[in-house]
PDB file of C-alpha atoms and ligand atoms in Angstrom:
ATOM      1  CA  UNK A 129       6.833  25.425  -2.362  1.00 42.00           C
ATOM      2  CA  UNK A 130       3.632  24.052  -0.812  1.00 46.00           C
ATOM      3  CA  UNK A 131       3.995  20.414   0.135  1.00 56.00           C
ATOM      4  CA  UNK A 132       1.333  17.915  -0.970  1.00 72.00           C
ATOM      5  CA  UNK A 133      -0.889  17.033   1.968  1.00 82.00           C
ATOM      6  CA  UNK A 134      -3.678  14.462   1.968  1.00 89.00           C
ATOM      7  CA  UNK A 135      -6.423  14.975   4.601  1.00 92.00           C
ATOM      8  CA  UNK A 136      -7.615  11.359   4.177  1.00 91.00           C
ATOM      9  CA  UNK A 137      -4.144  10.070   5.063  1.00 93.00           C
ATOM     10  CA  UNK A 138      -4.320  12.087   8.279  1.00 93.00           C
ATOM     11  CA  UNK A 139      -7.685  10.541   9.168  1.00 94.00           C
ATOM     12  CA  UNK A 140      -6.842   6.940   8.358  1.00 96.00           C
ATOM     13  CA  UNK A 141      -3.301   6.661   9.729  1.00 97.00           C
ATOM     14  CA  UNK A 142      -4.268   5.842  13.338  1.00 97.00           C
ATOM     15  CA  UNK A 143      -6.896   3.204  12.427  1.00 98.00           C
ATOM     16  CA  UNK A 144      -4.338   1.641  10.060  1.00 98.00           C
ATOM     17  CA  UNK A 145      -1.696   1.516  12.788  1.00 98.00           C
ATOM     18  CA  UNK A 146      -4.160  -0.131  15.175  1.00 98.00           C
ATOM     19  CA  UNK A 147      -4.544  -3.017  12.718  1.00 98.00           C
ATOM     20  CA  UNK A 148      -1.096  -3.423  11.186  1.00 98.00           C
ATOM     21  CA  UNK A 149       1.029  -3.270  14.322  1.00 98.00           C
ATOM     22  CA  UNK A 150       0.061  -6.836  15.283  1.00 98.00           C
ATOM     23  CA  UNK A 151       1.444  -8.124  11.960  1.00 98.00           C
ATOM     24  CA  UNK A 152       4.724  -6.279  12.361  1.00 97.00           C
ATOM     25  CA  UNK A 153       5.779  -7.369  15.832  1.00 96.00           C
ATOM     26  CA  UNK A 154       8.647  -9.497  14.511  1.00 93.00           C
ATOM     27  CA  UNK A 155       9.314  -7.591  11.289  1.00 95.00           C
ATOM     28  CA  UNK A 156      12.639  -5.795  10.907  1.00 95.00           C
ATOM     29  CA  UNK A 157      11.851  -3.656   7.875  1.00 96.00           C
ATOM     30  CA  UNK A 158       8.837  -2.505   5.887  1.00 97.00           C
ATOM     31  CA  UNK A 159       8.859  -1.424   2.248  1.00 97.00           C
ATOM     32  CA  UNK A 160       6.089   1.096   1.572  1.00 98.00           C
ATOM     33  CA  UNK A 161       4.960   1.267  -2.038  1.00 98.00           C
ATOM     34  CA  UNK A 162       3.378   4.436  -3.454  1.00 97.00           C
ATOM     35  CA  UNK A 163       4.083   6.430  -0.286  1.00 97.00           C
ATOM     36  CA  UNK A 164       2.549   9.588  -1.810  1.00 96.00           C
ATOM     37  CA  UNK A 165       2.765  12.546   0.536  1.00 95.00           C
ATOM     38  CA  UNK A 166       4.755  10.519   3.096  1.00 97.00           C
ATOM     39  CA  UNK A 167       2.254  11.160   5.893  1.00 97.00           C
ATOM     40  CA  UNK A 168       1.883   7.436   6.611  1.00 98.00           C
ATOM     41  CA  UNK A 169       5.664   6.908   6.511  1.00 98.00           C
ATOM     42  CA  UNK A 170       6.249   9.700   9.045  1.00 97.00           C
ATOM     43  CA  UNK A 171       3.523   8.517  11.393  1.00 97.00           C
ATOM     44  CA  UNK A 172       4.055   4.762  11.148  1.00 98.00           C
ATOM     45  CA  UNK A 173       7.856   4.981  11.449  1.00 98.00           C
ATOM     46  CA  UNK A 174       7.437   7.078  14.590  1.00 97.00           C
ATOM     47  CA  UNK A 175       4.919   4.667  16.089  1.00 98.00           C
ATOM     48  CA  UNK A 176       6.845   1.499  15.186  1.00 98.00           C
ATOM     49  CA  UNK A 177      10.413   2.339  16.228  1.00 97.00           C
ATOM     50  CA  UNK A 178      11.533  -1.321  16.300  1.00 96.00           C
ATOM     51  CA  UNK A 179      11.538  -1.525  12.500  1.00 96.00           C
ATOM     52  CA  UNK A 180      13.067   0.310   9.555  1.00 96.00           C
ATOM     53  CA  UNK A 181      10.478   2.058   7.400  1.00 97.00           C
ATOM     54  CA  UNK A 182      11.461   2.274   3.732  1.00 97.00           C
ATOM     55  CA  UNK A 183       9.170   4.572   1.718  1.00 98.00           C
ATOM     56  CA  UNK A 184       9.226   4.406  -2.076  1.00 98.00           C
ATOM     57  CA  UNK A 185       7.554   6.110  -5.008  1.00 97.00           C
ATOM     58  CA  UNK A 186       7.503   5.994  -8.765  1.00 97.00           C
ATOM     59  CA  UNK A 187       9.901   8.524 -10.377  1.00 97.00           C
ATOM     60  CA  UNK A 188       7.291  11.201 -11.165  1.00 96.00           C
ATOM     61  CA  UNK A 189       6.248  11.483  -7.487  1.00 96.00           C
ATOM     62  CA  UNK A 190       9.579  10.940  -5.782  1.00 97.00           C
ATOM     63  CA  UNK A 191      10.698  14.572  -5.468  1.00 97.00           C
ATOM     64  CA  UNK A 192       7.520  15.590  -3.619  1.00 95.00           C
ATOM     65  CA  UNK A 193       7.818  12.624  -1.291  1.00 96.00           C
ATOM     66  CA  UNK A 194      11.460  13.423  -0.534  1.00 96.00           C
ATOM     67  CA  UNK A 195      10.556  17.062   0.091  1.00 95.00           C
ATOM     68  CA  UNK A 196       7.854  16.034   2.573  1.00 95.00           C
ATOM     69  CA  UNK A 197      10.191  13.696   4.435  1.00 96.00           C
ATOM     70  CA  UNK A 198      13.030  16.209   4.532  1.00 94.00           C
ATOM     71  CA  UNK A 199      13.943  17.145   8.065  1.00 89.00           C
ATOM     72  CA  UNK A 200      12.174  14.203   9.703  1.00 92.00           C
ATOM     73  CA  UNK A 201      14.205  13.330  12.765  1.00 88.00           C
ATOM     74  CA  UNK A 202      13.404   9.632  12.836  1.00 96.00           C
ATOM     75  CA  UNK A 203      16.341   7.239  12.999  1.00 96.00           C
ATOM     76  CA  UNK A 204      14.287   4.360  11.580  1.00 97.00           C
ATOM     77  CA  UNK A 205      12.855   6.259   8.594  1.00 97.00           C
ATOM     78  CA  UNK A 206      15.007   5.528   5.539  1.00 96.00           C
ATOM     79  CA  UNK A 207      15.454   8.018   2.696  1.00 96.00           C
ATOM     80  CA  UNK A 208      12.748   7.471   0.076  1.00 97.00           C
ATOM     81  CA  UNK A 209      13.789   5.319  -2.865  1.00 97.00           C
ATOM     82  CA  UNK A 210      12.546   5.100  -6.424  1.00 97.00           C
ATOM     83  CA  UNK A 211      10.290   2.147  -7.140  1.00 98.00           C
ATOM     84  CA  UNK A 212       7.940   1.861 -10.053  1.00 98.00           C
ATOM     85  CA  UNK A 213       6.234  -1.481  -9.512  1.00 98.00           C
ATOM     86  CA  UNK A 214       6.542  -2.077 -13.266  1.00 98.00           C
ATOM     87  CA  UNK A 215      10.339  -2.164 -12.965  1.00 97.00           C
ATOM     88  CA  UNK A 216      11.654  -5.644 -13.773  1.00 93.00           C
ATOM     89  CA  UNK A 217      13.936  -5.613 -10.735  1.00 91.00           C
ATOM     90  CA  UNK A 218      12.916  -4.137  -7.428  1.00 92.00           C
ATOM     91  CA  UNK A 219      15.682  -2.486  -5.410  1.00 87.00           C
ATOM     92  CA  UNK A 220      15.178  -4.738  -2.368  1.00 86.00           C
ATOM     93  CA  UNK A 221      14.567  -8.419  -1.858  1.00 81.00           C
ATOM     94  CA  UNK A 222      13.908 -10.794   1.004  1.00 82.00           C
ATOM     95  CA  UNK A 223      11.375  -8.319   2.381  1.00 90.00           C
ATOM     96  CA  UNK A 224       9.678  -9.311   5.594  1.00 93.00           C
ATOM     97  CA  UNK A 225       6.856  -6.790   5.180  1.00 97.00           C
ATOM     98  CA  UNK A 226       5.371  -4.666   2.394  1.00 98.00           C
ATOM     99  CA  UNK A 227       2.791  -1.932   2.992  1.00 98.00           C
ATOM    100  CA  UNK A 228       0.729  -0.021   0.435  1.00 98.00           C
ATOM    101  CA  UNK A 229      -2.224   2.302   1.027  1.00 98.00           C
ATOM    102  CA  UNK A 230      -4.687   3.547  -1.555  1.00 97.00           C
ATOM    103  CA  UNK A 231      -2.552   2.508  -4.481  1.00 98.00           C
ATOM    104  CA  UNK A 232      -4.778  -0.070  -6.172  1.00 98.00           C
ATOM    105  CA  UNK A 233      -7.377   2.379  -7.515  1.00 98.00           C
ATOM    106  CA  UNK A 234      -4.586   4.617  -8.829  1.00 97.00           C
ATOM    107  CA  UNK A 235      -2.683   1.941 -10.730  1.00 98.00           C
ATOM    108  CA  UNK A 236      -3.141   0.803 -14.306  1.00 98.00           C
ATOM    109  CA  UNK A 237      -3.989  -2.860 -14.836  1.00 98.00           C
ATOM    110  CA  UNK A 238      -0.374  -3.730 -15.793  1.00 98.00           C
ATOM    111  CA  UNK A 239       0.914  -1.915 -12.695  1.00 98.00           C
ATOM    112  CA  UNK A 240      -1.572  -3.731 -10.472  1.00 98.00           C
ATOM    113  CA  UNK A 241      -0.438  -7.086 -11.871  1.00 98.00           C
ATOM    114  CA  UNK A 242       3.178  -5.987 -11.395  1.00 98.00           C
ATOM    115  CA  UNK A 243       2.472  -5.046  -7.781  1.00 98.00           C
ATOM    116  CA  UNK A 244       1.428  -8.600  -6.950  1.00 98.00           C
ATOM    117  CA  UNK A 245       4.164 -10.087  -9.129  1.00 97.00           C
ATOM    118  CA  UNK A 246       6.824  -7.998  -7.372  1.00 96.00           C
ATOM    119  CA  UNK A 247       5.540  -8.628  -3.873  1.00 97.00           C
ATOM    120  CA  UNK A 248       5.199 -12.338  -4.615  1.00 95.00           C
ATOM    121  CA  UNK A 249       8.765 -12.455  -5.917  1.00 94.00           C
ATOM    122  CA  UNK A 250      10.392 -10.384  -3.170  1.00 94.00           C
ATOM    123  CA  UNK A 251       8.512 -11.272   0.001  1.00 95.00           C
ATOM    124  CA  UNK A 252      10.330 -13.589   2.414  1.00 93.00           C
ATOM    125  CA  UNK A 253       8.747 -16.954   3.196  1.00 92.00           C
ATOM    126  CA  UNK A 254       7.174 -15.703   6.422  1.00 91.00           C
ATOM    127  CA  UNK A 255       6.609 -12.177   5.130  1.00 95.00           C
ATOM    128  CA  UNK A 256       3.387 -10.185   5.118  1.00 97.00           C
ATOM    129  CA  UNK A 257       1.815  -7.806   2.573  1.00 98.00           C
ATOM    130  CA  UNK A 258      -0.503  -5.177   4.096  1.00 98.00           C
ATOM    131  CA  UNK A 259      -2.778  -3.552   1.529  1.00 98.00           C
ATOM    132  CA  UNK A 260      -5.165  -0.783   2.563  1.00 98.00           C
ATOM    133  CA  UNK A 261      -7.827   0.876   0.458  1.00 98.00           C
ATOM    134  CA  UNK A 262     -11.346   0.793  -0.948  1.00 98.00           C
ATOM    135  CA  UNK A 263     -12.221  -2.373  -2.849  1.00 98.00           C
ATOM    136  CA  UNK A 264     -15.340  -3.655  -4.569  1.00 98.00           C
ATOM    137  CA  UNK A 265     -17.133  -6.832  -3.572  1.00 96.00           C
ATOM    138  CA  UNK A 266     -18.824  -9.142  -6.055  1.00 95.00           C
ATOM    139  CA  UNK A 267     -18.536  -6.470  -8.727  1.00 94.00           C
ATOM    140  CA  UNK A 268     -20.292  -3.826  -6.621  1.00 97.00           C
ATOM    141  CA  UNK A 269     -19.250  -0.659  -4.859  1.00 97.00           C
ATOM    142  CA  UNK A 270     -19.627  -0.914  -1.101  1.00 96.00           C
ATOM    143  CA  UNK A 271     -20.653   2.738  -0.732  1.00 97.00           C
ATOM    144  CA  UNK A 272     -21.603   5.827  -2.684  1.00 97.00           C
ATOM    145  CA  UNK A 273     -18.362   7.454  -1.575  1.00 96.00           C
ATOM    146  CA  UNK A 274     -16.369   4.608  -3.113  1.00 97.00           C
ATOM    147  CA  UNK A 275     -18.324   4.977  -6.344  1.00 98.00           C
ATOM    148  CA  UNK A 276     -17.433   8.681  -6.426  1.00 97.00           C
ATOM    149  CA  UNK A 277     -13.800   7.845  -5.747  1.00 97.00           C
ATOM    150  CA  UNK A 278     -13.891   5.383  -8.647  1.00 98.00           C
ATOM    151  CA  UNK A 279     -15.256   8.076 -10.983  1.00 98.00           C
ATOM    152  CA  UNK A 280     -12.543  10.496  -9.845  1.00 97.00           C
ATOM    153  CA  UNK A 281      -9.793   7.908 -10.381  1.00 97.00           C
ATOM    154  CA  UNK A 282     -11.113   7.064 -13.861  1.00 97.00           C
ATOM    155  CA  UNK A 283     -11.161  10.748 -14.744  1.00 98.00           C
ATOM    156  CA  UNK A 284      -7.381  10.719 -14.204  1.00 97.00           C
ATOM    157  CA  UNK A 285      -6.806   7.566 -16.241  1.00 98.00           C
ATOM    158  CA  UNK A 286      -9.384   5.304 -17.859  1.00 98.00           C
ATOM    159  CA  UNK A 287      -7.461   2.281 -16.565  1.00 98.00           C
ATOM    160  CA  UNK A 288      -7.610   3.430 -12.916  1.00 98.00           C
ATOM    161  CA  UNK A 289     -10.544   2.676 -10.636  1.00 98.00           C
ATOM    162  CA  UNK A 290     -11.663   0.521  -7.738  1.00 98.00           C
ATOM    163  CA  UNK A 291     -10.868  -3.176  -8.156  1.00 98.00           C
ATOM    164  CA  UNK A 292     -12.834  -6.153  -7.002  1.00 98.00           C
ATOM    165  CA  UNK A 293     -11.367  -8.170  -4.179  1.00 96.00           C
ATOM    166  CA  UNK A 294     -11.816 -11.320  -6.255  1.00 96.00           C
ATOM    167  CA  UNK A 295      -9.480  -9.888  -8.908  1.00 98.00           C
ATOM    168  CA  UNK A 296      -6.861  -9.167  -6.253  1.00 98.00           C
ATOM    169  CA  UNK A 297      -7.165 -12.731  -4.976  1.00 97.00           C
ATOM    170  CA  UNK A 298      -6.635 -14.053  -8.515  1.00 98.00           C
ATOM    171  CA  UNK A 299      -3.536 -11.919  -9.021  1.00 98.00           C
ATOM    172  CA  UNK A 300      -2.213 -12.876  -5.615  1.00 98.00           C
ATOM    173  CA  UNK A 301      -2.737 -16.609  -6.203  1.00 97.00           C
ATOM    174  CA  UNK A 302      -0.814 -16.334  -9.473  1.00 97.00           C
ATOM    175  CA  UNK A 303       2.160 -15.083  -7.497  1.00 96.00           C
ATOM    176  CA  UNK A 304       2.073 -17.398  -4.506  1.00 96.00           C
ATOM    177  CA  UNK A 305       0.128 -15.184  -2.085  1.00 97.00           C
ATOM    178  CA  UNK A 306      -3.137 -15.803  -0.273  1.00 97.00           C
ATOM    179  CA  UNK A 307      -5.458 -13.555   1.698  1.00 97.00           C
ATOM    180  CA  UNK A 308      -5.148 -14.441   5.378  1.00 96.00           C
ATOM    181  CA  UNK A 309      -7.114 -11.567   6.942  1.00 98.00           C
ATOM    182  CA  UNK A 310      -9.591  -8.928   5.824  1.00 97.00           C
ATOM    183  CA  UNK A 311     -10.253  -6.059   8.242  1.00 98.00           C
ATOM    184  CA  UNK A 312     -13.152  -3.665   7.766  1.00 97.00           C
ATOM    185  CA  UNK A 313     -11.864  -0.114   8.199  1.00 97.00           C
ATOM    186  CA  UNK A 314     -13.586   3.262   8.619  1.00 97.00           C
ATOM    187  CA  UNK A 315     -15.246   4.908   5.622  1.00 95.00           C
ATOM    188  CA  UNK A 316     -15.758   1.645   3.703  1.00 96.00           C
ATOM    189  CA  UNK A 317     -12.112   0.784   3.359  1.00 97.00           C
ATOM    190  CA  UNK A 318     -10.426  -2.544   4.033  1.00 98.00           C
ATOM    191  CA  UNK A 319      -7.067  -3.697   5.235  1.00 98.00           C
ATOM    192  CA  UNK A 320      -6.162  -6.869   3.361  1.00 98.00           C
ATOM    193  CA  UNK A 321      -3.387  -9.047   4.751  1.00 98.00           C
ATOM    194  CA  UNK A 322      -1.575 -11.391   2.385  1.00 98.00           C
ATOM    195  CA  UNK A 323       0.983 -14.088   3.087  1.00 97.00           C
ATOM    196  CA  UNK A 324       2.963 -16.533   1.011  1.00 93.00           C
ATOM    197  CA  UNK A 325       1.296 -19.810   0.235  1.00 84.00           C
ATOM    198  CA  UNK A 326       3.241 -22.361   2.338  1.00 79.00           C
ATOM    199  CA  UNK A 327       5.357 -24.678   0.181  1.00 74.00           C
TER     200      UNK A 327
HETATM  201  C1  SAM B 146      -3.823   7.864  -4.093  1.00 56.00           C
HETATM  202  S1  SAM B 146      -2.085   7.822  -3.977  1.00 56.00           S
HETATM  203  C2  SAM B 146      -1.832   7.115  -2.361  1.00 56.00           C
HETATM  204  C3  SAM B 146      -0.691   7.749  -1.633  1.00 56.00           C
HETATM  205  C4  SAM B 146      -0.499   7.298  -0.187  1.00 56.00           C
HETATM  206  N1  SAM B 146      -0.125   5.906  -0.126  1.00 56.00           N
HETATM  207  C5  SAM B 146      -1.737   7.563   0.648  1.00 56.00           C
HETATM  208  O1  SAM B 146      -2.361   6.623   1.150  1.00 56.00           O
HETATM  209  O2  SAM B 146      -2.078   8.743   0.809  1.00 56.00           O
HETATM  210  C6  SAM B 146      -1.648   6.496  -5.070  1.00 56.00           C
HETATM  211  C7  SAM B 146      -0.149   6.271  -5.183  1.00 56.00           C
HETATM  212  O3  SAM B 146       0.129   5.144  -6.024  1.00 56.00           O
HETATM  213  C8  SAM B 146       1.336   5.406  -6.664  1.00 56.00           C
HETATM  214  N2  SAM B 146       1.532   4.597  -7.867  1.00 56.00           N
HETATM  215  C9  SAM B 146       0.737   4.527  -8.948  1.00 56.00           C
HETATM  216  N3  SAM B 146       1.307   3.767  -9.893  1.00 56.00           N
HETATM  217  C10 SAM B 146       2.492   3.325  -9.374  1.00 56.00           C
HETATM  218  C11 SAM B 146       3.546   2.515  -9.880  1.00 56.00           C
HETATM  219  N4  SAM B 146       3.507   2.035 -11.134  1.00 56.00           N
HETATM  220  N5  SAM B 146       4.602   2.259  -9.075  1.00 56.00           N
HETATM  221  C12 SAM B 146       4.645   2.772  -7.823  1.00 56.00           C
HETATM  222  N6  SAM B 146       3.684   3.570  -7.297  1.00 56.00           N
HETATM  223  C13 SAM B 146       2.625   3.843  -8.081  1.00 56.00           C
HETATM  224  C14 SAM B 146       1.228   6.884  -7.035  1.00 56.00           C
HETATM  225  O4  SAM B 146       2.470   7.447  -7.354  1.00 56.00           O
HETATM  226  C15 SAM B 146       0.578   7.459  -5.793  1.00 56.00           C
HETATM  227  O5  SAM B 146       1.504   7.952  -4.866  1.00 56.00           O
END
């Protein structure tokens, strides 16, 4: 069986590491949502050996992810678990870090709301949510490539597509999270860093 492989994940994994490692210095474990092919999980777990990397996927994608991670000899890479963000109860709580790459444009509106609801509910008080991907600004695409990606995503599901950063901030605020950093990344992507609103 040929394993799913994403060339973009190969290109963006090192730039992502260069940004996220500073936020994970004191973290013990990271939950990755929508881990896809598992390329980020394999790379980031290897590069960040001080923490446990917990990849997850929704049920329909879990077998491929598990197949890709099979045989990885990394003590800190946990077996992939099932997590559909729409599930009322997530399998982990008290998370000190959550990571998700390129999931927003491939989630329905209810799933996107559930992503922020779940992270807001499960993230520890000093936890961090690292969200990578292409996002719109002020209702506009930031590049032609992002516009093409939006069209591709919508061809899969009319409720997919690039989301505006302002929408993400609204969803986050509803669930006790605020945007603390916004890193420009190669190829018109961004790495958004969210934390809990202090109480
Ligand atoms: C474009 S892929 C990104 C995969 C990988 N993170 C990467 O950067 O290559 C989008 C991912 O979002 C996941 N996803 C979409 N809806 C989801 C949901 N309701 N719960 C969990 N994951 C979801 C898909 O299963 C898919 O793996």
